[in-house]
mmCIF file of C-alpha atoms and ligand atoms in Angstrom:
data_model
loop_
_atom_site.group_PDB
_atom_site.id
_atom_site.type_symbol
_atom_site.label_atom_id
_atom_site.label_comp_id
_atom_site.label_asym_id
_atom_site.label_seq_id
_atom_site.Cartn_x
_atom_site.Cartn_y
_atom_site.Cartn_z
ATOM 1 C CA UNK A 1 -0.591 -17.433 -7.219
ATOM 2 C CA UNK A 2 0.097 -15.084 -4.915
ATOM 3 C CA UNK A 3 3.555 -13.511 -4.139
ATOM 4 C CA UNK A 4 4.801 -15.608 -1.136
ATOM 5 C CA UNK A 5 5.764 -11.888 0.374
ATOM 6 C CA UNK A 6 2.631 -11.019 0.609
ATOM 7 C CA UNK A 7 2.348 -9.497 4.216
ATOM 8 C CA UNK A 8 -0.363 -11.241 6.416
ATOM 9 C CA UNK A 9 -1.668 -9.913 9.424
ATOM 10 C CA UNK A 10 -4.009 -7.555 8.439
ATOM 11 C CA UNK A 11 -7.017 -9.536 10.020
ATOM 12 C CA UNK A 12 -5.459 -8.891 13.397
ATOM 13 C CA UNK A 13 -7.454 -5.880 15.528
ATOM 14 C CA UNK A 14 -4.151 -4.312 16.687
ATOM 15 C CA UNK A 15 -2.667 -4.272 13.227
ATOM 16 C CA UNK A 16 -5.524 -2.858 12.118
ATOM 17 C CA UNK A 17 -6.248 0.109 14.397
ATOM 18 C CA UNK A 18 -2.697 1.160 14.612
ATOM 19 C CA UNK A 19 -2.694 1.205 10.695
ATOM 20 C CA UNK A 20 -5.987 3.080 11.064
ATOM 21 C CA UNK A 21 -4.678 5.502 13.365
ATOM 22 C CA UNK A 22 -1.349 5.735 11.303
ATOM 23 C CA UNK A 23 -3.625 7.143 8.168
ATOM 24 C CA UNK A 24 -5.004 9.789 10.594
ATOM 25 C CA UNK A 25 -1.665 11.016 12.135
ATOM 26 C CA UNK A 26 0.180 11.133 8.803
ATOM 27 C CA UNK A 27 -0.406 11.893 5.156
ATOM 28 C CA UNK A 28 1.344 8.570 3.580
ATOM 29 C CA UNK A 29 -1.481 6.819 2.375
ATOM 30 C CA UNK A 30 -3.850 10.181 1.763
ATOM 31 C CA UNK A 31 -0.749 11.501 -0.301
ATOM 32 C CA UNK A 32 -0.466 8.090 -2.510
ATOM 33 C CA UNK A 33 -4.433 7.903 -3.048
ATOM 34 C CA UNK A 34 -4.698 11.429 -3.870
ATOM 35 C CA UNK A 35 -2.001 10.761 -6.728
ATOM 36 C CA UNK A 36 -4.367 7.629 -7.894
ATOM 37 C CA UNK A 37 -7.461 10.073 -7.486
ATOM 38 C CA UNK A 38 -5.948 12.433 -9.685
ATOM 39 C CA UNK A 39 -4.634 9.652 -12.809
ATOM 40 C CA UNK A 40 -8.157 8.208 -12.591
ATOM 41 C CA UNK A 41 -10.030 11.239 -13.597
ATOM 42 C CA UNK A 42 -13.229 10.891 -11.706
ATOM 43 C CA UNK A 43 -14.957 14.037 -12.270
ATOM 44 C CA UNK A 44 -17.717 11.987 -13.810
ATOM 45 C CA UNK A 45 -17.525 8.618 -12.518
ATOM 46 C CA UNK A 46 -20.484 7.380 -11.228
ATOM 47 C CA UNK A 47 -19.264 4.200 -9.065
ATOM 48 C CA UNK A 48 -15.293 3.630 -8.437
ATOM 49 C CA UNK A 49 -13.803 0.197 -7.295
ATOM 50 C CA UNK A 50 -11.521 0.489 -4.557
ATOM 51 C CA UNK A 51 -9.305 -2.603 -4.583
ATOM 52 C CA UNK A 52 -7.367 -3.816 -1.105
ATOM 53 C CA UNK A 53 -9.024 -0.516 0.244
ATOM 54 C CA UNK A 54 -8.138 -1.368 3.749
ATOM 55 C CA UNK A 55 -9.862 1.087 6.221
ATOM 56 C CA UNK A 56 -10.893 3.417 3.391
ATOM 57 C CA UNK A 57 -8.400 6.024 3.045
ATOM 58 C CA UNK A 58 -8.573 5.558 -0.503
ATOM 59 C CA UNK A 59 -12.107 5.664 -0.868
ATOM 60 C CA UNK A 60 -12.536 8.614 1.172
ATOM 61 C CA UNK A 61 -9.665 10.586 -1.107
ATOM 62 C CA UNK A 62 -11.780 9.176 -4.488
ATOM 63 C CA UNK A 63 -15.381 10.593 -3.104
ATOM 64 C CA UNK A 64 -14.055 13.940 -3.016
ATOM 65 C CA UNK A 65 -12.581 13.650 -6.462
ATOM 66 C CA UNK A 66 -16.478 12.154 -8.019
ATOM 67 C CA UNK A 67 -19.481 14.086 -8.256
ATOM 68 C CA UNK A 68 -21.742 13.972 -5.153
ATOM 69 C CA UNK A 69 -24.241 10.912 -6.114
ATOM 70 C CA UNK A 70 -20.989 9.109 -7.181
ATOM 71 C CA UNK A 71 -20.334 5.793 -4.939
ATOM 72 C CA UNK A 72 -17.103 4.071 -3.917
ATOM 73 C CA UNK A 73 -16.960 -0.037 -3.469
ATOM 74 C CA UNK A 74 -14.133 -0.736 -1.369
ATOM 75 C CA UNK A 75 -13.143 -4.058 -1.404
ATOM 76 C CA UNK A 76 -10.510 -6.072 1.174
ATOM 77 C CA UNK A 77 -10.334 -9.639 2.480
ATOM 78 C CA UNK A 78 -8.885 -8.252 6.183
ATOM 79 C CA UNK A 79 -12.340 -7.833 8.256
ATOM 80 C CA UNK A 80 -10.550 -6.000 11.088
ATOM 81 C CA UNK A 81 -10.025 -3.074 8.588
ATOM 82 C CA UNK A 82 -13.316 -2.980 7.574
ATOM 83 C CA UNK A 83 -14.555 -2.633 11.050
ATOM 84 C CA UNK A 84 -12.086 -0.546 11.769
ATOM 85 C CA UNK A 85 -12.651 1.199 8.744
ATOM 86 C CA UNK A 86 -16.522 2.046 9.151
ATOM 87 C CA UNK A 87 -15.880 4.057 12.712
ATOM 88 C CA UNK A 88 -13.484 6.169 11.081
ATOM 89 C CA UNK A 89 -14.902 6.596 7.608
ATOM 90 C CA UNK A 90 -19.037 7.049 7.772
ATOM 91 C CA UNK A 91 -19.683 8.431 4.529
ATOM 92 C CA UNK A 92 -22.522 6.881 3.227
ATOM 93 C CA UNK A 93 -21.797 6.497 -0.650
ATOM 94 C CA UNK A 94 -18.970 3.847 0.722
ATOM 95 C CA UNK A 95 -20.234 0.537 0.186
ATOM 96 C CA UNK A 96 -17.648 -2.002 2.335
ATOM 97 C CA UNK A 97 -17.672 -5.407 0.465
ATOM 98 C CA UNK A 98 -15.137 -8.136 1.820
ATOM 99 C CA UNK A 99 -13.638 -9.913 -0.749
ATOM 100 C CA UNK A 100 -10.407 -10.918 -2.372
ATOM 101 C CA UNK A 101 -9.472 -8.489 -4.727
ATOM 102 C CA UNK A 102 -8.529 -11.520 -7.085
ATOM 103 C CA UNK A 103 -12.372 -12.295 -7.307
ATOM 104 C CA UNK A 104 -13.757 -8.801 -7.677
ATOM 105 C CA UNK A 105 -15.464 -10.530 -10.961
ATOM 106 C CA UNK A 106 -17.719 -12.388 -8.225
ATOM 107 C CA UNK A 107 -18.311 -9.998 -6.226
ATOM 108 C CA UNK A 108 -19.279 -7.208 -8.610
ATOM 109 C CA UNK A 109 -21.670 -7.318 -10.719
ATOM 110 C CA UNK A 110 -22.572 -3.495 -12.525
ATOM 111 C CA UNK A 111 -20.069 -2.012 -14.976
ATOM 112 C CA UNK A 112 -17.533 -0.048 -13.274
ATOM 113 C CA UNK A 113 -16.133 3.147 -14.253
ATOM 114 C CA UNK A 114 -12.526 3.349 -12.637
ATOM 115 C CA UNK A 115 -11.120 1.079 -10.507
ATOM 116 C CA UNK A 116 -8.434 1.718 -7.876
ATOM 117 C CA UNK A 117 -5.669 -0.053 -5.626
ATOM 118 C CA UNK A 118 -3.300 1.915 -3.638
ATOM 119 C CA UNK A 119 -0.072 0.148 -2.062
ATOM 120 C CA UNK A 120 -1.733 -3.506 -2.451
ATOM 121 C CA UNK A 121 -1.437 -4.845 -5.816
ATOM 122 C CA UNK A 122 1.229 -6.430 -5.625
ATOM 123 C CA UNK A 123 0.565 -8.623 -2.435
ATOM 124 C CA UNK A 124 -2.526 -10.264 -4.880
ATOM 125 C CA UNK A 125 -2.328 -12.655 -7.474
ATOM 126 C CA UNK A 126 -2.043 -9.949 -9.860
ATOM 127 C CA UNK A 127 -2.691 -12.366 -12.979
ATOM 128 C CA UNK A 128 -6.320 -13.027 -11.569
ATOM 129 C CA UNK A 129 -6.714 -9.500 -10.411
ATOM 130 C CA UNK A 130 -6.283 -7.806 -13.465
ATOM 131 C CA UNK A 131 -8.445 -10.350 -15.363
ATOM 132 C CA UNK A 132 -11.221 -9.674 -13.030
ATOM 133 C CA UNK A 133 -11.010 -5.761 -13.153
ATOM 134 C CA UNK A 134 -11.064 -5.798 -17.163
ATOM 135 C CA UNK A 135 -14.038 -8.061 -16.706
ATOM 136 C CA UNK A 136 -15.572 -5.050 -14.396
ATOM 137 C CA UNK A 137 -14.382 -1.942 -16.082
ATOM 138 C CA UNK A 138 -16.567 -0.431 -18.532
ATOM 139 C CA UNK A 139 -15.153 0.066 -22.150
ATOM 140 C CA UNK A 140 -12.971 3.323 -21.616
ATOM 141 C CA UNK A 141 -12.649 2.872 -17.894
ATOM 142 C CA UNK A 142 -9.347 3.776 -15.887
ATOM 143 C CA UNK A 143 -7.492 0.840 -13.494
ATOM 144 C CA UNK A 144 -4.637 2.848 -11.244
ATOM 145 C CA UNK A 145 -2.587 1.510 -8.933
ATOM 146 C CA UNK A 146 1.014 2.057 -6.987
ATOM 147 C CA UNK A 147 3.547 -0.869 -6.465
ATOM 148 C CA UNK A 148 5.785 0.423 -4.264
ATOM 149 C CA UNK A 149 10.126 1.071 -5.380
ATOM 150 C CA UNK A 150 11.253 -2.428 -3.317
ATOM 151 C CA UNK A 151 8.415 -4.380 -5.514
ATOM 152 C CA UNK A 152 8.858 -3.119 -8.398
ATOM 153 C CA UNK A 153 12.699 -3.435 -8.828
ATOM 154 C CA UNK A 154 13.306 0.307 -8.542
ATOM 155 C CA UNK A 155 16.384 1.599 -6.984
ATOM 156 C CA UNK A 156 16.787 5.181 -5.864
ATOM 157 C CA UNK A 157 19.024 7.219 -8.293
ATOM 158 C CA UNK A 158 20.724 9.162 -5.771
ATOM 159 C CA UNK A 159 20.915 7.461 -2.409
ATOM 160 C CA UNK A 160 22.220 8.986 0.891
ATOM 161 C CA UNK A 161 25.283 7.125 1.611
ATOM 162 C CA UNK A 162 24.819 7.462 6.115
ATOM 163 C CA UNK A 163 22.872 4.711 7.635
ATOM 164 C CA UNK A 164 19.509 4.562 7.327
ATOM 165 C CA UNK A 165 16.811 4.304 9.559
ATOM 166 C CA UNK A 166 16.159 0.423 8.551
ATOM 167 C CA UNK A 167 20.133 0.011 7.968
ATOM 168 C CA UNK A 168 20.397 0.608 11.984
ATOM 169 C CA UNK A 169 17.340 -1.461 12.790
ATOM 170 C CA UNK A 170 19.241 -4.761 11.410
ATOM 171 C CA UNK A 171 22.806 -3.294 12.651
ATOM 172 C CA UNK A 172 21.309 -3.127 16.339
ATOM 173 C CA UNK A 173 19.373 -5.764 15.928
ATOM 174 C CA UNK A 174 22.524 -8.209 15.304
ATOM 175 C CA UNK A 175 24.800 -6.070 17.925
ATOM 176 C CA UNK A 176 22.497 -6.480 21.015
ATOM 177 C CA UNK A 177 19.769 -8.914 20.474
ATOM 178 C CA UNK A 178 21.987 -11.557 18.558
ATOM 179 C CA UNK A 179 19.385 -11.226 15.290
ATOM 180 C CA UNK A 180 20.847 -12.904 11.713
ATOM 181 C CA UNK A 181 19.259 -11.208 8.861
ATOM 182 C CA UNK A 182 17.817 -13.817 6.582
ATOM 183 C CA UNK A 183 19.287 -14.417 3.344
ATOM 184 C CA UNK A 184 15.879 -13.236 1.344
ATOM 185 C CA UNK A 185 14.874 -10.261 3.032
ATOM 186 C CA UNK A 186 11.745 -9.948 1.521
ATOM 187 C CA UNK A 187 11.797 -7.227 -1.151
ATOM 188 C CA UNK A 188 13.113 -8.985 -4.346
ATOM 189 C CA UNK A 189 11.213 -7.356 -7.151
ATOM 190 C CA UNK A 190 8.462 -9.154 -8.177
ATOM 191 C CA UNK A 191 6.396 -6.855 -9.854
ATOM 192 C CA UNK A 192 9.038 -4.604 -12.184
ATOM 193 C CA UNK A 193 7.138 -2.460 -14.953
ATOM 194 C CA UNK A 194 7.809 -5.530 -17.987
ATOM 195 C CA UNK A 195 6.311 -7.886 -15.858
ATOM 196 C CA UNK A 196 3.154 -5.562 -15.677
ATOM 197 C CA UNK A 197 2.773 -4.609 -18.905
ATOM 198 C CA UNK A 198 2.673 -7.668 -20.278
ATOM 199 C CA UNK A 199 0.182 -8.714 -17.515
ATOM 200 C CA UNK A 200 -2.113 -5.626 -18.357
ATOM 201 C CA UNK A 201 -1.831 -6.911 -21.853
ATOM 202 C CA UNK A 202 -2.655 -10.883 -21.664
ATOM 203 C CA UNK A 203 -5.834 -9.169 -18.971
ATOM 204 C CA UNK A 204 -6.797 -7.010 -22.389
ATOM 205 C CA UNK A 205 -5.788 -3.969 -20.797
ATOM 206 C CA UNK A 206 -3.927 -1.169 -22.357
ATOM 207 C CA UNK A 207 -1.317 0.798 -20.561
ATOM 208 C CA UNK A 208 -1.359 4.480 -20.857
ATOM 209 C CA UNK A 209 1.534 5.358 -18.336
ATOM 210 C CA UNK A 210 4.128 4.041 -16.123
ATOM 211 C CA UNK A 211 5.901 6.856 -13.769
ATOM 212 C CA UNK A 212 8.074 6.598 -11.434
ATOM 213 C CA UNK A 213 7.104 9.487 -8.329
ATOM 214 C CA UNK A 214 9.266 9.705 -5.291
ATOM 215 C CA UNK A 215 7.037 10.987 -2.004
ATOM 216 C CA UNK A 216 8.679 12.377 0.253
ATOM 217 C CA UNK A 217 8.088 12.372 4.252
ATOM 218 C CA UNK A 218 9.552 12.502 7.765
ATOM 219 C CA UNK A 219 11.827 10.525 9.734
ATOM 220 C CA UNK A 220 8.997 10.401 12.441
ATOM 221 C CA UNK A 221 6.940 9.271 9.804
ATOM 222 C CA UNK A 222 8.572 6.464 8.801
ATOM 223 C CA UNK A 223 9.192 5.501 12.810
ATOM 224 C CA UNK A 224 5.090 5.409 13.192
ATOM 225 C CA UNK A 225 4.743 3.160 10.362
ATOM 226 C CA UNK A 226 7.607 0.897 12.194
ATOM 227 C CA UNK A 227 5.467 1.025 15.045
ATOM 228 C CA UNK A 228 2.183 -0.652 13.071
ATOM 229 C CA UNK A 229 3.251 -4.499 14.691
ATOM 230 C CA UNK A 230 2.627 -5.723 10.576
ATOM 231 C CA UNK A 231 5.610 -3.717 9.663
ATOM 232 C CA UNK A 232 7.734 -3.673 12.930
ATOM 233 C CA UNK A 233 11.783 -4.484 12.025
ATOM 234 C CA UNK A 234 13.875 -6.635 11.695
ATOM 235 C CA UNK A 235 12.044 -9.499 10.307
ATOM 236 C CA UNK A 236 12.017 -12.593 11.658
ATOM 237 C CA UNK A 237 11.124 -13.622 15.692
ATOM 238 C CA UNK A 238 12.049 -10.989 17.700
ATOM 239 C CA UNK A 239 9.016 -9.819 19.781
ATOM 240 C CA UNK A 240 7.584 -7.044 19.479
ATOM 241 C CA UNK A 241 8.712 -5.012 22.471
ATOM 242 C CA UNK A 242 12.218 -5.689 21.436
ATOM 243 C CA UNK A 243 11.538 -4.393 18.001
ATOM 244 C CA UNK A 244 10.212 -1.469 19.298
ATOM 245 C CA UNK A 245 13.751 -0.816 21.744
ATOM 246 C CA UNK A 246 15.459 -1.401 18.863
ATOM 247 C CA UNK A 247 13.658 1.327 16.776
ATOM 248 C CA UNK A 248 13.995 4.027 19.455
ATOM 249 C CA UNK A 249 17.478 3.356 19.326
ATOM 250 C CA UNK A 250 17.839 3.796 16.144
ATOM 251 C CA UNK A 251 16.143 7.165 16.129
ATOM 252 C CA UNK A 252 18.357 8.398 18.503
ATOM 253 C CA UNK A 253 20.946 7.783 16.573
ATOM 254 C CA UNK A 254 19.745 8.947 13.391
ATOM 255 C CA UNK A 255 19.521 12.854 12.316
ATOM 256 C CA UNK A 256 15.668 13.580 12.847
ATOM 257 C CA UNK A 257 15.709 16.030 10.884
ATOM 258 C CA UNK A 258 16.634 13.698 7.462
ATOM 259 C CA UNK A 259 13.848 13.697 5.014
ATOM 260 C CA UNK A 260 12.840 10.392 3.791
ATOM 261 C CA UNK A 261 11.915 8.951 -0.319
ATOM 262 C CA UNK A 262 9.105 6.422 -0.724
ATOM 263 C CA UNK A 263 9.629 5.648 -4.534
ATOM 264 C CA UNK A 264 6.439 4.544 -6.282
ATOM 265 C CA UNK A 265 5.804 2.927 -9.869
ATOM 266 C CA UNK A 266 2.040 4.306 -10.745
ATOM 267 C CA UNK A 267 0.540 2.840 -13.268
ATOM 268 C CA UNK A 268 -2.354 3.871 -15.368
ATOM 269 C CA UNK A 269 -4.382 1.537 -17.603
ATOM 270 C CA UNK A 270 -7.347 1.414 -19.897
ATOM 271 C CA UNK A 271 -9.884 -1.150 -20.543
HETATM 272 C C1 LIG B 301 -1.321 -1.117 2.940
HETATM 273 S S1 LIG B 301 -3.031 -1.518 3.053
HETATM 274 C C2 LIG B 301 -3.688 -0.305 1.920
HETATM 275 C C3 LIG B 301 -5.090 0.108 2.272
HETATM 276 C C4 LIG B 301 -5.620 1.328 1.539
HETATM 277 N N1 LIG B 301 -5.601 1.152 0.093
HETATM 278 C C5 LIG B 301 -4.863 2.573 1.946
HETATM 279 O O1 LIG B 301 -4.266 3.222 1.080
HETATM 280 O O2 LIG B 301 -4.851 2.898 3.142
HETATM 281 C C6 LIG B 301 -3.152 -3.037 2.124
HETATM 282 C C7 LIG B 301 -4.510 -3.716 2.218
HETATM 283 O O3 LIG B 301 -4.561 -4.758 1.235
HETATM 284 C C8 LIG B 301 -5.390 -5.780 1.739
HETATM 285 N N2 LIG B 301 -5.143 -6.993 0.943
HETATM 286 C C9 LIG B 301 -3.973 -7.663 0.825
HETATM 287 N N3 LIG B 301 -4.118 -8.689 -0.035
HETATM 288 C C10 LIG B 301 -5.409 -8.667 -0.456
HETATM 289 C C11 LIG B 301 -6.154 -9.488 -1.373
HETATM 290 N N4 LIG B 301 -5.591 -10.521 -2.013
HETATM 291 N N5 LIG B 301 -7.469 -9.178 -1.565
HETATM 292 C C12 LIG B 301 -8.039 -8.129 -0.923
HETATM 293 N N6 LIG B 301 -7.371 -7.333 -0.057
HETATM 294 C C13 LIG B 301 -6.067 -7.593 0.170
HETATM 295 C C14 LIG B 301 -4.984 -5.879 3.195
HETATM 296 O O4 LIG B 301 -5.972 -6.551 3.963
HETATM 297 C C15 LIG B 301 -4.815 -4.396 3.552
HETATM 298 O O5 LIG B 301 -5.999 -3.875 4.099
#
């Protein structure tokens, strides 16, 4: 089944361009696929699987890791991000297949040197999933992909104790627009490193590492990637344009100048 957090939305055009324009304006998602590039060792890959490969930033960062007749499948049920997707990304060796990453058995059918999926994983039914990528992967072949820290049950070791930027969202949010934070807000871990491990294991796939990396970015950043309407704050009904006066006011009364932590568990596996 799939995790009943899993974000929808992604189908929608506006969701999908400002994500698309998101990956342009700021390294996030490069950064996090360049970190799966390099774990997946693609130097001589001939075809990589790109799992919930949205508008192909992950893709793009894999092709320039493989040799130059290697190919990249990217696969993602959302078909505004593939359309959005092909504009911005026109490499030819991208093949864009739409499909739930929980039936990539179906939908591929050659043997598969490395598979990726970066910050997706866990909004699939990751039981299916990685049963259909070891039914892909070639004997020796590499399956890397992020959960991100809120998933996975990780909590930051050394946390700054001012406000932060989603701490004033919800404190504004209740002030002046009379919002109740909901009980279950959404990030209880559902994905922790046991829980994968044994699900790489019942899939018959062997995990070679489990890190924990910590990326670190902008305030500004992080208030673009509140702007994408999927990920606007709080939760809940507010509409959008509120979310949005709420967010300015919360950078304004934030320190700009604070660097943020996106905490990551990446995990490498083996068929
Ligand atoms: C945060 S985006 C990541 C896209 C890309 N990997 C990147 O780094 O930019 C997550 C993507 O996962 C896709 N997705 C979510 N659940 C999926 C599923 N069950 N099967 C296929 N794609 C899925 C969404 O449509 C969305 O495009």
């Amino acid at each position: 089944m799939r995790p009943p957090d899993a974000l929808t939305g992604w189908d929608k055009e506006t969701n999908a361009e400002r994500y698309d324009q998101f990956t342009c304006d700021y390294p996030f998602y490069t950064v996090s696929s360049h970190d799966l590039v390099q774990r997946a060792d693609l130097a001589d890959t001939d075809l990589a699987v790109d799992l919930c490969g949205g508008t192909g930033v992950t893709a793009a960062a894999a092709l320039a890791a493989m040799p130059t007749h290697g190919r990249v499948i990217t696969i993602d049920n959302a078909p505004a991000m593939h359309v959005v997707g092909q504009r911005t990304r026109t490499d030819p060796r991208i093949t864009w297949m739409l499909a739930d990453a929980e039936n990539v058995a179906s939908a591929i059918t050659e043997p598969v040197d490395a598979v990726l999926c970066n910050a997706g994983v866990w909004k699939t039914d990751t039981i299916a999933t990685f049963a259909g990528v070891r039914s892909i992967l070639r004997p020796g072949g590499r399956f890397v992909f992020n959960i991100g820290g809120g998933f996975a049950g990780l909590t930051a070791s050394q946390r700054d104790p001012r406000p932060s930027l989603n701490d004033l969202i919800t404190a504004i949010a209740v002030r002046d627009f009379g919002y109740t934070p909901a009980l279950n807000d959404n990030t209880s871990p559902i994905l922790t490193e046991p829980v994968v491990r044994e699900r790489l294991r019942n899939a018959g796939l062997t995990l070679l590492a489990a890190d924990v990396v910590t990326q670190h970015g902008t305030l500004e950043e992080k208030r673009a990637w509140l702007s994408i309407p999927l990920f606007a704050r709080p939760p809940g009904r507010l509409p959008y344009d509120q979310r949005m006066a709420i967010l300015e006011q919360a950078y304004r009364e934030i320190d700009p100048d604070r660097p943020t932590a996106t905490q990551w568990l990446v995990i490498t596996a083996e068929r």
